[in-house]
Amino acid sequence: LEEQVTWASFRLGPVKETRQLRRAEECFGSQCLFSVRGGDASTDHVPQIEAKIEQLGRELGSDFLDAIKQNKKEHKDDCEASCEIYYCAKPENQLSNTSQVLNENTQIQSYSMGSVPPEDFADQFGFPLDLIKVTKGLPLFSKEEARQVIENAEAEGVDKNEYKSGKYKLGGDWLTNLPKTREWFNSHLEDTFFPLLSQLFPEVVSSPTVLRAHSVSLLKYNSSHPRTDVHIDNGVLAMTLAMTPTDEYVGGGTFFEHFDTVLPMDVGHGTFRPGSVRHGGHPVSAGARGTLGA
């Protein structure tokens, strides 16, 4: 559900002057108004949004209003189901200073997602669309930690599962079936990934409390399961985490359709982006590459 909240107008990493100027026009002092989607119910729905729904209901009839009612219920149910499996931040236990989530030796490199804005919250994101965020420098987690995650997943049978990504076979499994892997992921949702997403995308995330994880999987690429099809993710925001050192495989990386190139990521690094960016896992021709996607 969309809500209006106040949130500081900053963006971690390179910030385009035009974005700063546009946001400055909307700000009152150091605070700005943004539209936000999330599972947190602590903020009342904006009266303007309800008035707009009422107006559309008069125009489109009871079927429209019934669909909106059903959508709200499904959204609430999805959020509650997510919190039963994945970490959900509460106001009383979230990090007090999310600006400290990154080590000073970890940087964010921004890439454009092209000329087409995200499907969700295009007005809030605005231009320039420097919305693909890739970490560099010191990784978010160590090579040894990533190796342990892969070993735990293998012990949980991740190598035995296979499914399709478009026309390609893909190895891996959902974290709902990998409890030890999910435990690791949940710990980092709390101390790293959710706080980082709230910093990278303040236009649509008011705080870590509004974020919910779903459709989280650990994928394994090799010569028999080399790549994914080009696709979009079904969340407003998405992330890909590199779980294998680049010297253990040939090829790999994430292909982004709009600029026809591949972004490599070494182990422990992450890519954070709107879910509607068209991308795919680039073919691995030798060795094995693991990624965690959400």
Short mmCIF file of N, CA and C in Angstrom, two decimals, residues 77-249:
data_model
loop_
_atom_site.label_atom_id
_atom_site.label_comp_id
_atom_site.label_asym_id
_atom_site.label_seq_id
_atom_site.Cartn_x
_atom_site.Cartn_y
_atom_site.Cartn_z
N ASP A 77 -1.84 -10.18 4.04
CA ASP A 77 -1.55 -11.60 4.26
C ASP A 77 -0.13 -11.94 3.83
N ASP A 78 0.31 -11.39 2.67
CA ASP A 78 1.67 -11.65 2.18
C ASP A 78 2.72 -11.13 3.16
N CYS A 79 2.48 -9.95 3.70
CA CYS A 79 3.42 -9.36 4.65
C CYS A 79 3.52 -10.20 5.92
N GLU A 80 2.37 -10.66 6.41
CA GLU A 80 2.37 -11.49 7.61
C GLU A 80 3.05 -12.83 7.36
N ALA A 81 2.83 -13.41 6.19
CA ALA A 81 3.47 -14.68 5.85
C ALA A 81 4.98 -14.52 5.73
N SER A 82 5.42 -13.40 5.15
CA SER A 82 6.86 -13.15 5.03
C SER A 82 7.52 -13.08 6.40
N CYS A 83 6.86 -12.43 7.35
CA CYS A 83 7.45 -12.25 8.68
C CYS A 83 7.52 -13.56 9.46
N GLU A 84 6.77 -14.57 9.04
CA GLU A 84 6.87 -15.87 9.68
C GLU A 84 8.11 -16.62 9.25
N ILE A 85 8.69 -16.23 8.09
CA ILE A 85 9.84 -16.95 7.53
C ILE A 85 11.10 -16.10 7.55
N TYR A 86 10.94 -14.82 7.19
CA TYR A 86 12.09 -13.93 7.06
C TYR A 86 12.04 -12.82 8.11
N TYR A 87 13.22 -12.25 8.36
CA TYR A 87 13.33 -11.17 9.34
C TYR A 87 12.48 -9.98 8.92
N CYS A 88 11.75 -9.42 9.87
CA CYS A 88 11.01 -8.18 9.67
C CYS A 88 11.39 -7.22 10.79
N ALA A 89 11.85 -6.05 10.42
CA ALA A 89 12.31 -5.08 11.41
C ALA A 89 11.14 -4.48 12.17
N LYS A 90 11.33 -4.26 13.45
CA LYS A 90 10.38 -3.56 14.30
C LYS A 90 10.99 -2.21 14.68
N PRO A 91 10.14 -1.21 14.92
CA PRO A 91 10.68 0.11 15.28
C PRO A 91 11.63 0.08 16.47
N GLU A 92 11.38 -0.83 17.42
CA GLU A 92 12.18 -0.84 18.63
C GLU A 92 13.50 -1.58 18.48
N ASN A 93 13.68 -2.38 17.38
CA ASN A 93 14.93 -3.13 17.28
C ASN A 93 15.71 -2.88 16.00
N GLN A 94 15.32 -1.88 15.20
CA GLN A 94 16.09 -1.58 14.02
C GLN A 94 17.32 -0.77 14.42
N LEU A 95 18.31 -0.74 13.51
CA LEU A 95 19.53 0.00 13.78
C LEU A 95 19.22 1.46 14.03
N SER A 96 19.86 2.03 15.05
CA SER A 96 19.59 3.43 15.40
C SER A 96 20.19 4.39 14.40
N ASN A 97 21.24 3.97 13.70
CA ASN A 97 21.89 4.85 12.73
C ASN A 97 22.24 4.04 11.49
N THR A 98 21.35 4.01 10.52
CA THR A 98 21.57 3.18 9.34
C THR A 98 22.70 3.70 8.47
N SER A 99 23.16 4.93 8.70
CA SER A 99 24.29 5.44 7.91
C SER A 99 25.57 4.70 8.24
N GLN A 100 25.59 3.92 9.31
CA GLN A 100 26.77 3.16 9.70
C GLN A 100 26.73 1.73 9.19
N VAL A 101 25.81 1.40 8.31
CA VAL A 101 25.66 0.02 7.88
C VAL A 101 26.83 -0.43 7.02
N LEU A 102 27.47 0.46 6.27
CA LEU A 102 28.58 0.11 5.42
C LEU A 102 29.91 0.46 6.07
N ASN A 103 30.88 -0.42 5.90
CA ASN A 103 32.24 -0.09 6.28
C ASN A 103 32.73 1.07 5.43
N GLU A 104 33.61 1.89 6.00
CA GLU A 104 34.09 3.07 5.27
C GLU A 104 34.86 2.68 4.01
N ASN A 105 35.31 1.43 3.92
CA ASN A 105 36.05 0.96 2.74
C ASN A 105 35.15 0.25 1.73
N THR A 106 33.83 0.28 1.97
CA THR A 106 32.87 -0.25 1.00
C THR A 106 32.19 0.92 0.30
N GLN A 107 32.24 0.92 -1.03
CA GLN A 107 31.62 2.00 -1.80
C GLN A 107 30.46 1.46 -2.63
N ILE A 108 29.66 2.41 -3.12
CA ILE A 108 28.53 2.07 -3.99
C ILE A 108 28.76 2.69 -5.36
N GLN A 109 28.75 1.86 -6.40
CA GLN A 109 28.85 2.33 -7.78
C GLN A 109 27.46 2.34 -8.39
N SER A 110 27.05 3.47 -8.95
CA SER A 110 25.71 3.60 -9.53
C SER A 110 25.75 3.45 -11.05
N TYR A 111 24.77 2.74 -11.58
CA TYR A 111 24.62 2.57 -13.03
C TYR A 111 23.19 2.95 -13.42
N SER A 112 23.05 3.50 -14.62
CA SER A 112 21.73 3.88 -15.11
C SER A 112 20.94 2.65 -15.52
N MET A 113 19.63 2.68 -15.30
CA MET A 113 18.76 1.61 -15.79
C MET A 113 18.14 1.98 -17.13
N GLY A 114 18.72 2.98 -17.80
CA GLY A 114 18.27 3.36 -19.12
C GLY A 114 17.23 4.46 -19.08
N SER A 115 16.46 4.57 -20.17
CA SER A 115 15.50 5.66 -20.30
C SER A 115 14.11 5.31 -19.82
N VAL A 116 13.88 4.04 -19.48
CA VAL A 116 12.55 3.61 -19.04
C VAL A 116 12.54 3.53 -17.52
N PRO A 117 11.68 4.30 -16.85
CA PRO A 117 11.66 4.28 -15.38
C PRO A 117 11.09 2.98 -14.84
N PRO A 118 11.28 2.69 -13.55
CA PRO A 118 10.73 1.48 -12.95
C PRO A 118 9.22 1.41 -13.12
N GLU A 119 8.69 0.19 -13.18
CA GLU A 119 7.25 0.02 -13.30
C GLU A 119 6.53 0.53 -12.06
N ASP A 120 7.16 0.39 -10.89
CA ASP A 120 6.57 0.86 -9.64
C ASP A 120 7.23 2.18 -9.24
N PHE A 121 6.41 3.17 -8.88
CA PHE A 121 6.87 4.43 -8.31
C PHE A 121 7.79 5.21 -9.25
N ALA A 122 7.43 5.25 -10.53
CA ALA A 122 8.23 5.99 -11.50
C ALA A 122 8.33 7.47 -11.13
N ASP A 123 7.23 8.07 -10.67
CA ASP A 123 7.25 9.48 -10.30
C ASP A 123 8.16 9.73 -9.11
N GLN A 124 8.19 8.79 -8.17
CA GLN A 124 9.01 8.98 -6.99
C GLN A 124 10.49 8.87 -7.31
N PHE A 125 10.86 7.92 -8.17
CA PHE A 125 12.26 7.76 -8.52
C PHE A 125 12.74 8.94 -9.36
N GLY A 126 12.00 9.28 -10.39
CA GLY A 126 12.37 10.40 -11.25
C GLY A 126 13.66 10.15 -12.00
N PHE A 127 14.15 11.20 -12.66
CA PHE A 127 15.37 11.11 -13.45
C PHE A 127 16.48 11.89 -12.74
N PRO A 128 17.76 11.55 -12.96
CA PRO A 128 18.28 10.45 -13.78
C PRO A 128 18.10 9.11 -13.09
N LEU A 129 18.01 8.06 -13.88
CA LEU A 129 17.69 6.74 -13.34
C LEU A 129 18.96 5.96 -12.98
N ASP A 130 19.75 6.54 -12.09
CA ASP A 130 20.99 5.88 -11.64
C ASP A 130 20.66 4.92 -10.50
N LEU A 131 19.89 3.89 -10.81
CA LEU A 131 19.22 3.09 -9.79
C LEU A 131 19.75 1.68 -9.65
N ILE A 132 20.75 1.30 -10.44
CA ILE A 132 21.41 0.00 -10.25
C ILE A 132 22.63 0.25 -9.38
N LYS A 133 22.64 -0.29 -8.17
CA LYS A 133 23.67 0.00 -7.18
C LYS A 133 24.51 -1.25 -6.93
N VAL A 134 25.81 -1.15 -7.14
CA VAL A 134 26.71 -2.28 -6.98
C VAL A 134 27.79 -1.92 -5.97
N THR A 135 28.00 -2.79 -4.98
CA THR A 135 29.04 -2.53 -4.00
C THR A 135 30.42 -2.83 -4.58
N LYS A 136 31.42 -2.12 -4.11
CA LYS A 136 32.80 -2.37 -4.50
C LYS A 136 33.69 -2.07 -3.29
N GLY A 137 34.96 -2.42 -3.40
CA GLY A 137 35.86 -2.24 -2.27
C GLY A 137 35.71 -3.40 -1.30
N LEU A 138 35.59 -3.09 -0.01
CA LEU A 138 35.43 -4.14 1.00
C LEU A 138 34.06 -4.79 0.84
N PRO A 139 34.00 -6.13 0.76
CA PRO A 139 32.69 -6.80 0.55
C PRO A 139 31.78 -6.70 1.76
N LEU A 140 30.51 -6.99 1.53
CA LEU A 140 29.51 -6.96 2.59
C LEU A 140 29.67 -8.13 3.55
N PHE A 141 30.21 -9.24 3.06
CA PHE A 141 30.52 -10.40 3.89
C PHE A 141 31.73 -11.10 3.29
N SER A 142 32.41 -11.90 4.08
CA SER A 142 33.70 -12.46 3.69
C SER A 142 33.57 -13.68 2.78
N LYS A 143 34.68 -14.02 2.12
CA LYS A 143 34.73 -15.22 1.29
C LYS A 143 34.49 -16.47 2.13
N GLU A 144 35.07 -16.49 3.34
CA GLU A 144 34.90 -17.65 4.21
C GLU A 144 33.44 -17.82 4.64
N GLU A 145 32.78 -16.70 4.92
CA GLU A 145 31.37 -16.75 5.32
C GLU A 145 30.52 -17.26 4.16
N ALA A 146 30.79 -16.77 2.95
CA ALA A 146 30.04 -17.22 1.78
C ALA A 146 30.25 -18.70 1.52
N ARG A 147 31.49 -19.16 1.69
CA ARG A 147 31.78 -20.58 1.48
C ARG A 147 30.99 -21.46 2.45
N GLN A 148 30.86 -20.99 3.70
CA GLN A 148 30.10 -21.75 4.68
C GLN A 148 28.62 -21.80 4.31
N VAL A 149 28.10 -20.70 3.79
CA VAL A 149 26.70 -20.67 3.35
C VAL A 149 26.48 -21.70 2.24
N ILE A 150 27.38 -21.75 1.26
CA ILE A 150 27.26 -22.70 0.16
C ILE A 150 27.35 -24.13 0.68
N GLU A 151 28.28 -24.39 1.60
CA GLU A 151 28.41 -25.74 2.17
C GLU A 151 27.15 -26.15 2.93
N ASN A 152 26.57 -25.21 3.68
CA ASN A 152 25.31 -25.50 4.39
C ASN A 152 24.19 -25.82 3.40
N ALA A 153 24.12 -25.04 2.33
CA ALA A 153 23.06 -25.26 1.33
C ALA A 153 23.25 -26.61 0.64
N GLU A 154 24.49 -26.97 0.35
CA GLU A 154 24.74 -28.28 -0.26
C GLU A 154 24.34 -29.40 0.68
N ALA A 155 24.62 -29.22 1.98
CA ALA A 155 24.21 -30.22 2.97
C ALA A 155 22.69 -30.33 3.06
N GLU A 156 22.00 -29.24 2.72
CA GLU A 156 20.53 -29.22 2.74
C GLU A 156 19.92 -29.68 1.42
N GLY A 157 20.78 -30.09 0.46
CA GLY A 157 20.29 -30.67 -0.79
C GLY A 157 20.06 -29.71 -1.92
N VAL A 158 20.69 -28.54 -1.89
CA VAL A 158 20.45 -27.56 -2.95
C VAL A 158 20.87 -28.09 -4.32
N ASP A 159 21.89 -28.98 -4.36
CA ASP A 159 22.37 -29.50 -5.64
C ASP A 159 21.38 -30.48 -6.28
N LYS A 160 20.43 -30.97 -5.50
CA LYS A 160 19.50 -31.98 -6.01
C LYS A 160 18.29 -31.37 -6.69
N ASN A 161 18.15 -30.06 -6.59
CA ASN A 161 16.96 -29.41 -7.15
C ASN A 161 17.27 -28.79 -8.50
N GLU A 162 16.26 -28.79 -9.38
CA GLU A 162 16.41 -28.20 -10.71
C GLU A 162 15.06 -27.65 -11.16
N TYR A 163 15.08 -26.48 -11.74
CA TYR A 163 13.85 -25.93 -12.29
C TYR A 163 14.20 -25.04 -13.48
N LYS A 164 13.22 -24.43 -14.09
CA LYS A 164 13.46 -23.68 -15.32
C LYS A 164 13.43 -22.17 -15.08
N SER A 165 14.32 -21.47 -15.79
CA SER A 165 14.27 -20.03 -15.90
C SER A 165 14.05 -19.72 -17.37
N GLY A 166 12.79 -19.53 -17.75
CA GLY A 166 12.48 -19.38 -19.17
C GLY A 166 12.80 -20.68 -19.89
N LYS A 167 13.68 -20.62 -20.87
CA LYS A 167 14.03 -21.82 -21.65
C LYS A 167 15.27 -22.52 -21.14
N TYR A 168 15.81 -22.08 -20.00
CA TYR A 168 17.04 -22.65 -19.47
C TYR A 168 16.79 -23.43 -18.18
N LYS A 169 17.55 -24.51 -18.00
CA LYS A 169 17.54 -25.24 -16.75
C LYS A 169 18.41 -24.50 -15.73
N LEU A 170 17.99 -24.54 -14.49
CA LEU A 170 18.69 -23.80 -13.46
C LEU A 170 18.79 -24.66 -12.22
N GLY A 171 19.97 -24.68 -11.60
CA GLY A 171 20.16 -25.39 -10.36
C GLY A 171 19.98 -24.45 -9.18
N GLY A 172 19.46 -24.97 -8.07
CA GLY A 172 19.27 -24.13 -6.88
C GLY A 172 17.94 -24.44 -6.21
N ASP A 173 17.62 -23.65 -5.18
CA ASP A 173 16.38 -23.88 -4.47
C ASP A 173 15.97 -22.61 -3.73
N TRP A 174 14.69 -22.57 -3.33
CA TRP A 174 14.18 -21.46 -2.54
C TRP A 174 14.67 -21.57 -1.10
N LEU A 175 14.89 -20.44 -0.47
CA LEU A 175 15.36 -20.46 0.91
C LEU A 175 14.30 -20.99 1.88
N THR A 176 13.06 -21.04 1.46
CA THR A 176 12.04 -21.68 2.29
C THR A 176 12.37 -23.15 2.52
N ASN A 177 13.16 -23.76 1.62
CA ASN A 177 13.55 -25.16 1.74
C ASN A 177 14.95 -25.34 2.30
N LEU A 178 15.62 -24.23 2.63
CA LEU A 178 17.01 -24.26 3.09
C LEU A 178 17.12 -23.52 4.42
N PRO A 179 16.74 -24.15 5.53
CA PRO A 179 16.65 -23.42 6.81
C PRO A 179 17.96 -22.82 7.30
N LYS A 180 19.09 -23.52 7.13
CA LYS A 180 20.37 -22.96 7.59
C LYS A 180 20.77 -21.76 6.74
N THR A 181 20.56 -21.86 5.45
CA THR A 181 20.85 -20.74 4.55
C THR A 181 19.95 -19.56 4.87
N ARG A 182 18.69 -19.84 5.15
CA ARG A 182 17.73 -18.79 5.50
C ARG A 182 18.12 -18.11 6.81
N GLU A 183 18.63 -18.88 7.76
CA GLU A 183 19.07 -18.29 9.02
C GLU A 183 20.19 -17.27 8.80
N TRP A 184 21.13 -17.62 7.93
CA TRP A 184 22.21 -16.67 7.60
C TRP A 184 21.64 -15.42 6.92
N PHE A 185 20.76 -15.62 5.96
CA PHE A 185 20.18 -14.50 5.23
C PHE A 185 19.41 -13.58 6.17
N ASN A 186 18.63 -14.15 7.07
CA ASN A 186 17.86 -13.34 8.01
C ASN A 186 18.75 -12.47 8.89
N SER A 187 19.88 -13.02 9.33
CA SER A 187 20.77 -12.22 10.17
C SER A 187 21.31 -11.01 9.43
N HIS A 188 21.56 -11.18 8.13
CA HIS A 188 22.07 -10.06 7.34
C HIS A 188 20.96 -9.13 6.85
N LEU A 189 19.74 -9.63 6.76
CA LEU A 189 18.63 -8.70 6.51
C LEU A 189 18.57 -7.66 7.62
N GLU A 190 18.79 -8.10 8.84
CA GLU A 190 18.70 -7.20 9.99
C GLU A 190 19.84 -6.21 10.05
N ASP A 191 21.08 -6.69 9.87
CA ASP A 191 22.22 -5.79 10.12
C ASP A 191 22.78 -5.13 8.88
N THR A 192 22.38 -5.61 7.68
CA THR A 192 22.99 -5.06 6.46
C THR A 192 21.97 -4.75 5.37
N PHE A 193 21.27 -5.77 4.86
CA PHE A 193 20.54 -5.61 3.60
C PHE A 193 19.34 -4.68 3.72
N PHE A 194 18.49 -4.84 4.73
CA PHE A 194 17.35 -3.94 4.89
C PHE A 194 17.79 -2.50 5.18
N PRO A 195 18.72 -2.27 6.13
CA PRO A 195 19.18 -0.90 6.35
C PRO A 195 19.81 -0.27 5.09
N LEU A 196 20.56 -1.09 4.34
CA LEU A 196 21.19 -0.57 3.13
C LEU A 196 20.15 -0.19 2.08
N LEU A 197 19.14 -1.04 1.87
CA LEU A 197 18.09 -0.72 0.91
C LEU A 197 17.36 0.57 1.28
N SER A 198 17.16 0.81 2.58
CA SER A 198 16.46 2.03 3.00
C SER A 198 17.30 3.26 2.73
N GLN A 199 18.63 3.11 2.69
CA GLN A 199 19.51 4.23 2.35
C GLN A 199 19.60 4.44 0.85
N LEU A 200 19.70 3.35 0.11
CA LEU A 200 19.89 3.46 -1.33
C LEU A 200 18.65 3.98 -2.04
N PHE A 201 17.46 3.68 -1.50
CA PHE A 201 16.21 4.03 -2.18
C PHE A 201 15.26 4.76 -1.22
N PRO A 202 15.66 5.92 -0.71
CA PRO A 202 14.80 6.64 0.24
C PRO A 202 13.51 7.13 -0.38
N GLU A 203 13.46 7.21 -1.73
CA GLU A 203 12.22 7.66 -2.38
C GLU A 203 11.05 6.71 -2.13
N VAL A 204 11.37 5.41 -1.95
CA VAL A 204 10.29 4.43 -1.81
C VAL A 204 10.38 3.60 -0.54
N VAL A 205 11.40 3.83 0.28
CA VAL A 205 11.55 3.08 1.53
C VAL A 205 11.74 4.08 2.67
N SER A 206 10.78 4.16 3.55
CA SER A 206 10.86 5.12 4.65
C SER A 206 11.82 4.65 5.73
N SER A 207 11.92 3.34 5.95
CA SER A 207 12.80 2.77 6.96
C SER A 207 12.82 1.26 6.76
N PRO A 208 13.75 0.54 7.40
CA PRO A 208 13.77 -0.92 7.25
C PRO A 208 12.47 -1.59 7.69
N THR A 209 11.67 -0.93 8.50
CA THR A 209 10.45 -1.57 9.02
C THR A 209 9.42 -1.85 7.93
N VAL A 210 9.49 -1.19 6.79
CA VAL A 210 8.48 -1.39 5.75
C VAL A 210 8.87 -2.46 4.74
N LEU A 211 10.07 -3.02 4.87
CA LEU A 211 10.57 -3.98 3.89
C LEU A 211 10.17 -5.41 4.25
N ARG A 212 9.86 -6.20 3.22
CA ARG A 212 9.53 -7.61 3.38
C ARG A 212 10.28 -8.41 2.33
N ALA A 213 10.80 -9.56 2.71
CA ALA A 213 11.51 -10.44 1.78
C ALA A 213 10.58 -11.52 1.26
N HIS A 214 10.69 -11.84 -0.02
CA HIS A 214 9.94 -12.94 -0.59
C HIS A 214 10.64 -13.43 -1.84
N SER A 215 10.33 -14.62 -2.29
CA SER A 215 10.94 -15.21 -3.49
C SER A 215 12.47 -15.16 -3.42
N VAL A 216 13.02 -15.67 -2.33
CA VAL A 216 14.47 -15.66 -2.11
C VAL A 216 15.02 -17.03 -2.48
N SER A 217 16.07 -17.06 -3.31
CA SER A 217 16.61 -18.35 -3.76
C SER A 217 18.13 -18.32 -3.80
N LEU A 218 18.73 -19.49 -3.64
CA LEU A 218 20.16 -19.68 -3.85
C LEU A 218 20.31 -20.42 -5.17
N LEU A 219 21.02 -19.83 -6.12
CA LEU A 219 21.18 -20.38 -7.45
C LEU A 219 22.61 -20.85 -7.66
N LYS A 220 22.75 -21.96 -8.41
CA LYS A 220 24.08 -22.49 -8.73
C LYS A 220 24.20 -22.64 -10.24
N TYR A 221 25.21 -21.97 -10.81
CA TYR A 221 25.47 -22.00 -12.24
C TYR A 221 26.71 -22.87 -12.51
N ASN A 222 26.64 -23.66 -13.59
CA ASN A 222 27.81 -24.39 -14.08
C ASN A 222 27.61 -24.66 -15.57
N SER A 223 28.46 -25.51 -16.15
CA SER A 223 28.39 -25.71 -17.61
C SER A 223 27.10 -26.40 -18.04
N SER A 224 26.48 -27.19 -17.17
CA SER A 224 25.21 -27.85 -17.54
C SER A 224 24.00 -27.00 -17.17
N HIS A 225 24.17 -26.05 -16.27
CA HIS A 225 23.13 -25.11 -15.87
C HIS A 225 23.73 -23.71 -15.92
N PRO A 226 24.00 -23.21 -17.14
CA PRO A 226 24.91 -22.07 -17.27
C PRO A 226 24.31 -20.69 -17.01
N ARG A 227 23.00 -20.50 -17.18
CA ARG A 227 22.48 -19.13 -17.18
C ARG A 227 20.98 -19.11 -16.88
N THR A 228 20.47 -17.90 -16.64
CA THR A 228 19.03 -17.70 -16.58
C THR A 228 18.58 -17.01 -17.86
N ASP A 229 17.30 -17.01 -18.09
CA ASP A 229 16.74 -16.20 -19.15
C ASP A 229 16.71 -14.75 -18.68
N VAL A 230 16.61 -13.81 -19.61
CA VAL A 230 16.45 -12.40 -19.25
C VAL A 230 15.06 -12.24 -18.65
N HIS A 231 14.98 -11.56 -17.51
CA HIS A 231 13.71 -11.51 -16.79
C HIS A 231 13.66 -10.26 -15.90
N ILE A 232 12.52 -10.04 -15.28
CA ILE A 232 12.40 -9.04 -14.21
C ILE A 232 12.04 -9.78 -12.94
N ASP A 233 12.24 -9.14 -11.80
CA ASP A 233 11.87 -9.71 -10.52
C ASP A 233 10.53 -9.16 -10.08
N ASN A 234 9.84 -9.89 -9.19
CA ASN A 234 8.46 -9.51 -8.88
C ASN A 234 8.34 -8.62 -7.66
N GLY A 235 9.44 -8.11 -7.13
CA GLY A 235 9.37 -7.16 -6.03
C GLY A 235 9.59 -5.74 -6.50
N VAL A 236 9.20 -4.78 -5.67
CA VAL A 236 9.48 -3.38 -5.98
C VAL A 236 10.99 -3.16 -6.07
N LEU A 237 11.74 -3.79 -5.16
CA LEU A 237 13.19 -3.75 -5.16
C LEU A 237 13.72 -5.18 -5.20
N ALA A 238 14.96 -5.35 -5.65
CA ALA A 238 15.56 -6.67 -5.74
C ALA A 238 17.05 -6.58 -5.44
N MET A 239 17.63 -7.74 -5.10
CA MET A 239 19.07 -7.78 -4.85
C MET A 239 19.64 -9.09 -5.37
N THR A 240 20.92 -9.06 -5.76
CA THR A 240 21.68 -10.25 -6.10
C THR A 240 22.98 -10.21 -5.32
N LEU A 241 23.29 -11.30 -4.61
CA LEU A 241 24.50 -11.39 -3.80
C LEU A 241 25.42 -12.44 -4.39
N ALA A 242 26.70 -12.10 -4.54
CA ALA A 242 27.69 -13.03 -5.08
C ALA A 242 28.22 -13.92 -3.97
N MET A 243 28.07 -15.24 -4.14
CA MET A 243 28.44 -16.20 -3.10
C MET A 243 29.69 -17.01 -3.44
N THR A 244 30.32 -16.75 -4.60
CA THR A 244 31.48 -17.51 -5.05
C THR A 244 32.55 -16.58 -5.59
N PRO A 245 33.83 -16.79 -5.25
CA PRO A 245 34.91 -15.98 -5.82
C PRO A 245 34.96 -16.12 -7.34
N THR A 246 35.30 -15.05 -8.01
CA THR A 246 35.32 -15.06 -9.47
C THR A 246 36.40 -15.96 -10.05
N ASP A 247 37.42 -16.31 -9.24
CA ASP A 247 38.47 -17.19 -9.77
C ASP A 247 38.08 -18.65 -9.73
N GLU A 248 36.85 -18.96 -9.31
CA GLU A 248 36.39 -20.34 -9.26
C GLU A 248 35.47 -20.70 -10.43
N TYR A 249 35.26 -19.77 -11.35
CA TYR A 249 34.43 -20.06 -12.52
C TYR A 249 34.84 -19.17 -13.69
#
